[in-house]
Coordinates of N, CA, C and O in Angstrom, one line a residue:
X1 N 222.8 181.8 -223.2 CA 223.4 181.0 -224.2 C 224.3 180.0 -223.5 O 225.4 180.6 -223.3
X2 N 224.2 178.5 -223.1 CA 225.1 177.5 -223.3 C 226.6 177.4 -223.8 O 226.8 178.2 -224.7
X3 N 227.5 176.9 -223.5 CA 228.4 176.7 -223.6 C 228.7 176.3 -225.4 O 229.5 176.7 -226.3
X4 N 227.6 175.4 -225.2 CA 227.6 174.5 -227.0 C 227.0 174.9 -227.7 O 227.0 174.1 -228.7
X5 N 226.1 176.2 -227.9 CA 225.6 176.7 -228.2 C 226.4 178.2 -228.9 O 226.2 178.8 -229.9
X6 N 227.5 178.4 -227.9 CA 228.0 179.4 -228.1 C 229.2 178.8 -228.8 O 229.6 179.7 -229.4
X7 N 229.8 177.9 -229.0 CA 230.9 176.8 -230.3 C 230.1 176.8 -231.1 O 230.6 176.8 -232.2
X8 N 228.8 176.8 -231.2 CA 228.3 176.5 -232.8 C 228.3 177.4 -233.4 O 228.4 177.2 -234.7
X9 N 228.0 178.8 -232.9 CA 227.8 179.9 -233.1 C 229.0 180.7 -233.5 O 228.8 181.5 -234.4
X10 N 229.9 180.7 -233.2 CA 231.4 181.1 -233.3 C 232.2 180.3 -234.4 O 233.1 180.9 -235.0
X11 N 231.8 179.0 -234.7 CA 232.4 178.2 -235.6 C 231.5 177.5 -236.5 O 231.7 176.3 -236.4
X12 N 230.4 178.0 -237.6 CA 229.9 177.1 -238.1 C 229.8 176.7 -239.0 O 228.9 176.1 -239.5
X13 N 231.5 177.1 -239.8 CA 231.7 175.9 -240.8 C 231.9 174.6 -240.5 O 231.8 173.7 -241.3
X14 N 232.2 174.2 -238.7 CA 232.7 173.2 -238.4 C 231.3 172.8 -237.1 O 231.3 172.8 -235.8
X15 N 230.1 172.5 -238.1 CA 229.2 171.9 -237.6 C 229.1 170.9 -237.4 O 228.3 170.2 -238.0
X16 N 229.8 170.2 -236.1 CA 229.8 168.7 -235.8 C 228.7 168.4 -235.1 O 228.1 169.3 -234.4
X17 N 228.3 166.9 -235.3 CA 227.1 166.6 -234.2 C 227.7 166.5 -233.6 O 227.3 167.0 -232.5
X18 N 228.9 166.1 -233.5 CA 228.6 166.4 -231.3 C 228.6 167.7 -230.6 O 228.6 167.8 -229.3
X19 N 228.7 168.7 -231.6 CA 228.7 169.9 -230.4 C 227.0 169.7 -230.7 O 226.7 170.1 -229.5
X20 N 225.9 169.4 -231.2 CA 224.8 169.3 -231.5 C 224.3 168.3 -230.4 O 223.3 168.7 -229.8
X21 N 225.0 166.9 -229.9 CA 224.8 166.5 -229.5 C 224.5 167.0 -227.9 O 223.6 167.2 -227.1
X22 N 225.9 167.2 -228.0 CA 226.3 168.0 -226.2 C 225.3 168.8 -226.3 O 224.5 168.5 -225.4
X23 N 225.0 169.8 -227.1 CA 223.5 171.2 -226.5 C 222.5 170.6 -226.3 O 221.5 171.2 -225.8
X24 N 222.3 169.1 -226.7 CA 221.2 168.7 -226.7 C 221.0 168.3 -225.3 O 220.1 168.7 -224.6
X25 N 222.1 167.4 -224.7 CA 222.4 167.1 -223.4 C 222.4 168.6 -222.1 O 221.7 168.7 -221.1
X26 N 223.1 169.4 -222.6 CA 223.1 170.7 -221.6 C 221.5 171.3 -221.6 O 221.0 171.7 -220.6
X27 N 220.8 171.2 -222.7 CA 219.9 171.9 -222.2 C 218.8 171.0 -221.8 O 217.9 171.6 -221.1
X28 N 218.7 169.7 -222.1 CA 217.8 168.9 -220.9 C 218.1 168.9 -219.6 O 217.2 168.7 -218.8
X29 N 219.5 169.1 -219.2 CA 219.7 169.2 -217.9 C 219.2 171.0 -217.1 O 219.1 171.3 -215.9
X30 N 219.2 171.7 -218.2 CA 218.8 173.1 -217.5 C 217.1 173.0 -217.5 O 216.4 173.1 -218.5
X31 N 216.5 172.6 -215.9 CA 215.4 172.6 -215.4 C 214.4 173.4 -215.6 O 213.3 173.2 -216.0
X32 N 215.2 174.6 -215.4 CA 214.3 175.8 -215.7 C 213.8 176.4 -216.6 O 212.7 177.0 -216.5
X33 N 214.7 176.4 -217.9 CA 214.3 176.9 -219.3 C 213.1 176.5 -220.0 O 212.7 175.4 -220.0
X34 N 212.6 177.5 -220.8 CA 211.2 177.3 -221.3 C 211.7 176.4 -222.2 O 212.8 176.5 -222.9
X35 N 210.8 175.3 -222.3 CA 211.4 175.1 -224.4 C 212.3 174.1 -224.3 O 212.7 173.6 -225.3
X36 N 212.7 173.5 -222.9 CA 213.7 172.9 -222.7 C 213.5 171.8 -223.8 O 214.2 172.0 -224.8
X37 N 212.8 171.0 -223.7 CA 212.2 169.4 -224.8 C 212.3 169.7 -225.9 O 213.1 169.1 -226.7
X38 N 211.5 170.8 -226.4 CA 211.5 171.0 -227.9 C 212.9 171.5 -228.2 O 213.2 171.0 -229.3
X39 N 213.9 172.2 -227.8 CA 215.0 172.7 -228.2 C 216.2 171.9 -228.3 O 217.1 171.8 -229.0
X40 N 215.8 171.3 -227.2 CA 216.9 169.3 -226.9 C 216.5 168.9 -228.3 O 217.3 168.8 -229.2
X41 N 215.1 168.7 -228.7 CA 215.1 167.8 -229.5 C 215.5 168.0 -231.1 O 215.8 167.2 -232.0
X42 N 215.5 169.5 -231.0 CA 215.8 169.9 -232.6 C 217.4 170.1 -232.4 O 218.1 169.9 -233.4
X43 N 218.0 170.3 -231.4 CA 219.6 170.1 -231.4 C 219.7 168.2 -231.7 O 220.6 168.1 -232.5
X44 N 219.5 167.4 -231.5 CA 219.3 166.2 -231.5 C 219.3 165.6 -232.8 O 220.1 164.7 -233.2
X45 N 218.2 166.3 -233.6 CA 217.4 166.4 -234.8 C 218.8 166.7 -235.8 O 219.1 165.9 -236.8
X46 N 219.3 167.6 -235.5 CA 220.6 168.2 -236.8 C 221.9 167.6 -236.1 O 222.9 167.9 -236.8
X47 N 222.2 167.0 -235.1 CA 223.1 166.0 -234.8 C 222.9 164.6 -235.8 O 223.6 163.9 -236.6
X48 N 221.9 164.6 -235.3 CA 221.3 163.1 -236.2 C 221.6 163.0 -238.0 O 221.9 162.0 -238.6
X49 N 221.3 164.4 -238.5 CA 221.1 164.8 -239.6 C 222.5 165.0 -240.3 O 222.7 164.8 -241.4
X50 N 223.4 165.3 -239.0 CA 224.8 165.6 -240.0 C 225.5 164.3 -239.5 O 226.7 164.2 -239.9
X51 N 225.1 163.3 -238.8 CA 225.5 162.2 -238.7 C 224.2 161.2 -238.3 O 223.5 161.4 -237.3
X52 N 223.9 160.1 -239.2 CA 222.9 159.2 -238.8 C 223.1 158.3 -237.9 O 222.2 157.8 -237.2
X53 N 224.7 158.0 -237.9 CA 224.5 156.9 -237.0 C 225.4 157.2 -235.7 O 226.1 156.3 -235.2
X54 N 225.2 158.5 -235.2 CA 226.4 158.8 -234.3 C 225.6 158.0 -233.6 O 224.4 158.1 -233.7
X55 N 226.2 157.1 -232.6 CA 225.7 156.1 -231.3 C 225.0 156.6 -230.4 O 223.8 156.3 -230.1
X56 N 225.7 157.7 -229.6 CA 225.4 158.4 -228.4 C 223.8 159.2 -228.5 O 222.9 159.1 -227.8
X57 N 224.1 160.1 -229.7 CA 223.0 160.5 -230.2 C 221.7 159.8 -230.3 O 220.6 160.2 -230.0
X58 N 222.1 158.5 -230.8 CA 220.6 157.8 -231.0 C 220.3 157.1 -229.9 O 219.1 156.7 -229.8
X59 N 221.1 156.8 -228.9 CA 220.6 156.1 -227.4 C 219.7 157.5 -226.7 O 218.9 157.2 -225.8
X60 N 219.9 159.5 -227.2 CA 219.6 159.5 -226.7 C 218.2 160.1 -227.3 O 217.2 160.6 -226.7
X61 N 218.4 160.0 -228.2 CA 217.0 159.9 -229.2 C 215.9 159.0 -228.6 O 214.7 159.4 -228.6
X62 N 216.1 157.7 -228.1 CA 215.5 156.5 -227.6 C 214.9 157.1 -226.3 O 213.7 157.4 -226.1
X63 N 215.7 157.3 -225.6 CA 215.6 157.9 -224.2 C 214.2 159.1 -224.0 O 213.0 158.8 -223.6
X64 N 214.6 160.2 -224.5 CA 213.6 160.9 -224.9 C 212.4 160.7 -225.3 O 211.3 161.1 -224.9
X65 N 212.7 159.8 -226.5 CA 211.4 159.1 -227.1 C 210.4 158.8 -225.9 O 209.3 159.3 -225.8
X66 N 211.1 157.6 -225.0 CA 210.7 157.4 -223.6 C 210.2 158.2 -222.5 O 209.1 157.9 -222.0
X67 N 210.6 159.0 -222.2 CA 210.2 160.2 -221.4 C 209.4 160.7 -221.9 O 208.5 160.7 -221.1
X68 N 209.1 161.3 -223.1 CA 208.1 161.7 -223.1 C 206.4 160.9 -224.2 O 205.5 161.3 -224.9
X69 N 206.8 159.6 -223.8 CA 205.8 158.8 -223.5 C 205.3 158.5 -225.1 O 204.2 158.5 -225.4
X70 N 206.5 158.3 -225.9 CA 206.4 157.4 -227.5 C 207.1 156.2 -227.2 O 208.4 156.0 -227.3
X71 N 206.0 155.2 -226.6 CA 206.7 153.9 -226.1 C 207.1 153.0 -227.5 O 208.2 152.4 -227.6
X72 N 206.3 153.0 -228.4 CA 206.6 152.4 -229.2 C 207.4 153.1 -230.4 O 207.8 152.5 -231.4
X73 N 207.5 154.6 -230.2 CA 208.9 154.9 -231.5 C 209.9 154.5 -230.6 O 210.7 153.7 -231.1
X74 N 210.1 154.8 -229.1 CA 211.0 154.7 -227.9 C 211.8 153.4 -228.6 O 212.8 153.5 -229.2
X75 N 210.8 152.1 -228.3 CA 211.2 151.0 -228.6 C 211.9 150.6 -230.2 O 212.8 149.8 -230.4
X76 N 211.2 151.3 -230.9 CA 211.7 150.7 -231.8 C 213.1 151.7 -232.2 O 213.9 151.2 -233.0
X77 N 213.3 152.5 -231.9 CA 214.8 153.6 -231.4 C 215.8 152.8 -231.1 O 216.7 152.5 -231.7
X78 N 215.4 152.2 -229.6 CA 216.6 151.6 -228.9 C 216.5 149.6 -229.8 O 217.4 148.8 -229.6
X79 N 215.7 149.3 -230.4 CA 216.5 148.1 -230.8 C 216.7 148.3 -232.1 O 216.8 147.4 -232.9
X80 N 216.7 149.6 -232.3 CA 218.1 149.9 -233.8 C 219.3 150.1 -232.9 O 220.2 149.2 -233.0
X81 N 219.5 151.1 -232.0 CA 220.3 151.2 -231.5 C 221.3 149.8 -231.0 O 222.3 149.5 -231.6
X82 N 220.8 149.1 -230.0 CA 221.1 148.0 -229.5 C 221.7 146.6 -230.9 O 222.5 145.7 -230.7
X83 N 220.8 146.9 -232.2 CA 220.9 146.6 -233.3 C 222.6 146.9 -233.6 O 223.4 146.0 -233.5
X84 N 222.9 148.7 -234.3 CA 223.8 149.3 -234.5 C 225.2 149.2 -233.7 O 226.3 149.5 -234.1
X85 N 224.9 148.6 -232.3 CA 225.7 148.6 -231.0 C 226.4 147.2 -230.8 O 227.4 147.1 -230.1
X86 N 225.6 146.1 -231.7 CA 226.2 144.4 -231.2 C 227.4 144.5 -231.6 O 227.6 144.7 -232.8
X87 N 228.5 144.3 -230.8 CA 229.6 144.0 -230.9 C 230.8 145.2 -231.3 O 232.0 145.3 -231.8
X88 N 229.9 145.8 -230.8 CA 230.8 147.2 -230.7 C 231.6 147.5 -229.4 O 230.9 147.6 -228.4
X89 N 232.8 147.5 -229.2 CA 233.8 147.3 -228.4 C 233.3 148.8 -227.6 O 233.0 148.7 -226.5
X90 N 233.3 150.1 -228.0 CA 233.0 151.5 -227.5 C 231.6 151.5 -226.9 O 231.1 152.5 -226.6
X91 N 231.1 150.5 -226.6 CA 229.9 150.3 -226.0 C 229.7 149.6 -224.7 O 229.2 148.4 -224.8
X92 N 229.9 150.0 -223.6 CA 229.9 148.8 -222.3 C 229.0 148.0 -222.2 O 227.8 148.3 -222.2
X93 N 229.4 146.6 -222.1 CA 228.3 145.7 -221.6 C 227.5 146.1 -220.7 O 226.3 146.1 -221.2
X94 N 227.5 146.5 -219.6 CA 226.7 146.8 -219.2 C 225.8 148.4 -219.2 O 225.1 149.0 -218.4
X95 N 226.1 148.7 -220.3 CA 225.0 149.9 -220.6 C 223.7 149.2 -222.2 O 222.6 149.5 -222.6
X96 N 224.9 147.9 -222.6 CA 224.0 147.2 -223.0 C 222.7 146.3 -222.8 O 221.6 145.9 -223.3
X97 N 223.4 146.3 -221.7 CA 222.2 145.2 -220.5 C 221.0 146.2 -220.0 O 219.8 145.9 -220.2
X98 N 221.4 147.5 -219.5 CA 220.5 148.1 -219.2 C 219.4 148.6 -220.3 O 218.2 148.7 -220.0
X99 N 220.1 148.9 -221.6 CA 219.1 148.9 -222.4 C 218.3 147.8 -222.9 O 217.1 147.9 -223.1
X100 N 218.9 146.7 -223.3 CA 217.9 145.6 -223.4 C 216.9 145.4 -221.7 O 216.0 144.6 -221.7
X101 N 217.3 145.9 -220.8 CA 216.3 145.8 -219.9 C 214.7 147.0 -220.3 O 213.5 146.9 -220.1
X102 N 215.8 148.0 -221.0 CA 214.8 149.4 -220.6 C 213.6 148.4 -221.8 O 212.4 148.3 -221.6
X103 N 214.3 148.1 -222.7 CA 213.4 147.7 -224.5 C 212.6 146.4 -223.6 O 211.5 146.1 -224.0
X104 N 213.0 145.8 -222.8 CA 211.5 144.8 -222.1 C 210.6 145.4 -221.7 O 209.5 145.4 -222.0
X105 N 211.4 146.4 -220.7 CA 209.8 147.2 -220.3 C 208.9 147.8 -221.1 O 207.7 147.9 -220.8
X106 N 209.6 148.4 -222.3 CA 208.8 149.0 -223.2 C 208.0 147.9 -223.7 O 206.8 148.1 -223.8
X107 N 208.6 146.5 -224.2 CA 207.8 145.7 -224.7 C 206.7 144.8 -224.0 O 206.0 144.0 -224.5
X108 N 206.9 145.4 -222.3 CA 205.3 144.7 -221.5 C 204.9 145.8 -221.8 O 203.9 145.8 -222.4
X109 N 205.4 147.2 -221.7 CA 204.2 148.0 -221.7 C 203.3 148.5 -222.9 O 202.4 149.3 -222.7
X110 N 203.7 147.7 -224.5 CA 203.4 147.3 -225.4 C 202.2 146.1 -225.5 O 201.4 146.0 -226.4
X111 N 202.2 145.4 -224.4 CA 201.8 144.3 -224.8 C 202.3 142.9 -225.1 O 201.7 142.0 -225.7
X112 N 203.4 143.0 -224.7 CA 204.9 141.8 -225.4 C 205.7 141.4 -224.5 O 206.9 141.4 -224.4
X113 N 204.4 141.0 -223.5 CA 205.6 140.1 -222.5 C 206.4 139.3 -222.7 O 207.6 139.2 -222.4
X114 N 205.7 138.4 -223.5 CA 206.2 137.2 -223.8 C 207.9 137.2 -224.6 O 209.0 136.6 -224.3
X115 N 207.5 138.0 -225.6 CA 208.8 138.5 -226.0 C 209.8 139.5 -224.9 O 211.0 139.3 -225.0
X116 N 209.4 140.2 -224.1 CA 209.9 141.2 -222.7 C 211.1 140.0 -222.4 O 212.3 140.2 -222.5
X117 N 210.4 138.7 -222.0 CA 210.7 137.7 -221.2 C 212.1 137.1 -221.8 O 213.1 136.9 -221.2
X118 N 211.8 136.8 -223.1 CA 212.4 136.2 -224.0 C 213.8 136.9 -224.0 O 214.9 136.3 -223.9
X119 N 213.5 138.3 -224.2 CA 215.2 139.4 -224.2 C 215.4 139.0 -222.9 O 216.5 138.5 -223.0
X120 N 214.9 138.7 -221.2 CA 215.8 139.4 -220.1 C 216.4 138.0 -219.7 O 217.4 137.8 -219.0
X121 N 215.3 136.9 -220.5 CA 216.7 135.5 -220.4 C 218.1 135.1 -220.9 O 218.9 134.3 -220.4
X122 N 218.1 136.0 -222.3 CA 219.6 136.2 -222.3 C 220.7 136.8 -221.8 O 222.0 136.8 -222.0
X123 N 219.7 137.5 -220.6 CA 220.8 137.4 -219.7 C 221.1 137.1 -218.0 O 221.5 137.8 -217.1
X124 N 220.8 135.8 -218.2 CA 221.1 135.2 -217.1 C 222.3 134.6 -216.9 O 222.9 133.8 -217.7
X125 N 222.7 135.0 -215.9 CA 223.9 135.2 -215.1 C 225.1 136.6 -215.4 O 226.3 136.7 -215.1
X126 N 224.3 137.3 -215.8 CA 225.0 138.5 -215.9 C 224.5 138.8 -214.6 O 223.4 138.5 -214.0
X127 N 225.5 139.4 -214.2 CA 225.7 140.3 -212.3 C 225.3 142.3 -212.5 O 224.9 143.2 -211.7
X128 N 225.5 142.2 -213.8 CA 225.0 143.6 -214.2 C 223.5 143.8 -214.1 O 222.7 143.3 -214.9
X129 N 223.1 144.7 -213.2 CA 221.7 145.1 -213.2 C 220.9 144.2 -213.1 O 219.8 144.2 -213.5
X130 N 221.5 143.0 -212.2 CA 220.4 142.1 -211.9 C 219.0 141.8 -211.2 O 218.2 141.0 -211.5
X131 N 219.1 142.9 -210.1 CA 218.2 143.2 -209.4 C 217.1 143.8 -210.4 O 216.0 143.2 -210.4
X132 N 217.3 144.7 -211.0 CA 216.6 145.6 -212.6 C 216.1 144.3 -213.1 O 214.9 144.1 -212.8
X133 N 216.6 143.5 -213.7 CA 216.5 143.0 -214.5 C 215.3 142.0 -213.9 O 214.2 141.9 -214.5
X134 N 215.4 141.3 -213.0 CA 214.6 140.4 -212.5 C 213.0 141.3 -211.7 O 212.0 140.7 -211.6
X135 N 213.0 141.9 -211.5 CA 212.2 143.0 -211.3 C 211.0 142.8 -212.3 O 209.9 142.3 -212.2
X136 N 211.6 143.2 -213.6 CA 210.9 143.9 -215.3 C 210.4 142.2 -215.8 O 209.5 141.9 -216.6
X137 N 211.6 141.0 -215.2 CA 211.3 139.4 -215.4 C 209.8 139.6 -214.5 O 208.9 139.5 -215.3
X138 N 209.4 139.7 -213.6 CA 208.6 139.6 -212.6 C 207.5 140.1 -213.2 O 206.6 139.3 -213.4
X139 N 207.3 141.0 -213.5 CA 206.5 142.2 -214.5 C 205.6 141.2 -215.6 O 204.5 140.9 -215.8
X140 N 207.0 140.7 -216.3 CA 206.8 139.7 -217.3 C 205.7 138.6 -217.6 O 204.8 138.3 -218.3
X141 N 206.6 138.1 -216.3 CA 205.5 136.9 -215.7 C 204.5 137.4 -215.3 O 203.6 136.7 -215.9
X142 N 203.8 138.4 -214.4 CA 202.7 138.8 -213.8 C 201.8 138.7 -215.3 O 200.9 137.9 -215.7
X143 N 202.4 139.7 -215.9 CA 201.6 139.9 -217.3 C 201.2 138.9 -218.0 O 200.1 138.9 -218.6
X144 N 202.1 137.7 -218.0 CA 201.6 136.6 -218.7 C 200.0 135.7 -218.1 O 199.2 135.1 -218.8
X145 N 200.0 135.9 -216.8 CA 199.6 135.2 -215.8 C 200.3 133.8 -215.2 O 199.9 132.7 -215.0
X146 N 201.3 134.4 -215.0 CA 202.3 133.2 -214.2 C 202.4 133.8 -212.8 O 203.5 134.2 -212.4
X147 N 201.2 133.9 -211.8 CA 201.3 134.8 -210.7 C 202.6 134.0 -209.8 O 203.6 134.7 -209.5
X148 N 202.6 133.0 -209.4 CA 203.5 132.3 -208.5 C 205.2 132.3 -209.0 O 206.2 132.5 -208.2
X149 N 205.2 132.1 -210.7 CA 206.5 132.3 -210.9 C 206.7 133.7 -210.7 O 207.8 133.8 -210.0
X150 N 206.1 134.8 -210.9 CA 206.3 136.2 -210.5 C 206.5 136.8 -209.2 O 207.2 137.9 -209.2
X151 N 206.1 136.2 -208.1 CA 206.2 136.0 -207.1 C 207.7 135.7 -206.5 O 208.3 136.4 -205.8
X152 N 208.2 134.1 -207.0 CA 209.6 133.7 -206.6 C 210.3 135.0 -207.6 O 211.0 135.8 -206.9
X153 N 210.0 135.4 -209.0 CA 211.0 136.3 -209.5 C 211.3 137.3 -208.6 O 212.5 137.6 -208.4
X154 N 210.2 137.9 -208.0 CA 210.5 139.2 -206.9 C 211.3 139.3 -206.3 O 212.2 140.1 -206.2
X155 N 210.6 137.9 -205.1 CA 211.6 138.0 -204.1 C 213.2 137.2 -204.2 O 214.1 137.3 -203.3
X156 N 213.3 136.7 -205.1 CA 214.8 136.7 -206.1 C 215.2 138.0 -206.0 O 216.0 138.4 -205.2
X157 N 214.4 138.9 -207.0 CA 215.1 140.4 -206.9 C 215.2 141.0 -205.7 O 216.2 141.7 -205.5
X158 N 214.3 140.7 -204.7 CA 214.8 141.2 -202.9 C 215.5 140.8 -202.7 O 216.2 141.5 -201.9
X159 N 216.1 139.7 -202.9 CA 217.4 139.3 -202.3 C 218.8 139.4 -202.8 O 219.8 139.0 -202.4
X160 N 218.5 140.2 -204.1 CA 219.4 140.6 -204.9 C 219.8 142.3 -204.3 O 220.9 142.7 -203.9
X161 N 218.8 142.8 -204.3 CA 218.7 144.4 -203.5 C 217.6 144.3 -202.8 O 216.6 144.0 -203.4
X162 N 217.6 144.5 -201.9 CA 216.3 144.7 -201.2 C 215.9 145.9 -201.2 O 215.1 146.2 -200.3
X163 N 216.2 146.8 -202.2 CA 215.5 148.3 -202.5 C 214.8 148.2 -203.8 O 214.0 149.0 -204.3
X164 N 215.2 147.0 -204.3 CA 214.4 146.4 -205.3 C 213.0 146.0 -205.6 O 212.7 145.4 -206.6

């Protein structure tokens, strides 16, 4: 038994999502446990349930979604999320950037480059995740059939990181 597992257990008139949240987090991180996914997710599920719009919770509702390969609930998760998040001060720009990066890729790997493209131009000249970002641009363009603009996008991103 978990750390947050064993607070919920000990105290459960005071059923907060975030101790719901946290077990959801500790036990995706324990590798080894049987069950690990399904048990993340139903701790997840009654975080969500005793609060709809805890933030944290639902980026990582998104996430998951992602990993285990619902690109399109995935997607449409994180631009509620990103939705719920504009102009929210408790939210870093750049964890926002990365998710409107992750919501392009889901949207080439949808079929929506065009639109992909459309989100990673708003943010040009952001220094956050640029290399990322121009990469998933590259992607974009391939998909479209803009082989040559895809090409300079790249090696833009090589010269941004060359691990890129």
């Amino acid at each position: 038994m978990c750390s947050s597992d064993l607070a919920i257990e000990l105290d459960p008139d005071h059923d907060h999502p975030w101790a719901h949240y946290a077990l959801a987090q500790v036990l995706l991180s324990e590798r080894q446990r049987a069950n690990r996914w399904r048990d993340a997710r139903a701790a997840l599920a009654r975080a969500l349930e005793l609060d709809p719009s805890h933030l944290r919770a639902r980026h990582l509702e998104a996430w998951i979604l992602a990993q285990e390969g619902e690109v399109a609930q995935a997607s449409s998760a994180l631009e509620r999320w990103l939705e719920q998040t504009r102009g929210d001060p408790r939210v870093p720009l750049a964890l926002r950037l990365e998710a409107e990066v992750d919501l392009a890729l889901m949207w080439i790997r949808l079929g929506h480059a065009a639109q992909a493209e459309a989100l990673l131009s708003t943010q040009d000249g952001q220094g956050a995740g640029r290399p990322r970002r121009l990469v998933a641009l590259a992607v974009a363009q391939h998909e479209q059939g803009r082989i040559d603009e895809a090409l300079d996008t790249a090696r833009r991103a090589e010269l941004a990181d060359p691990r890129a």
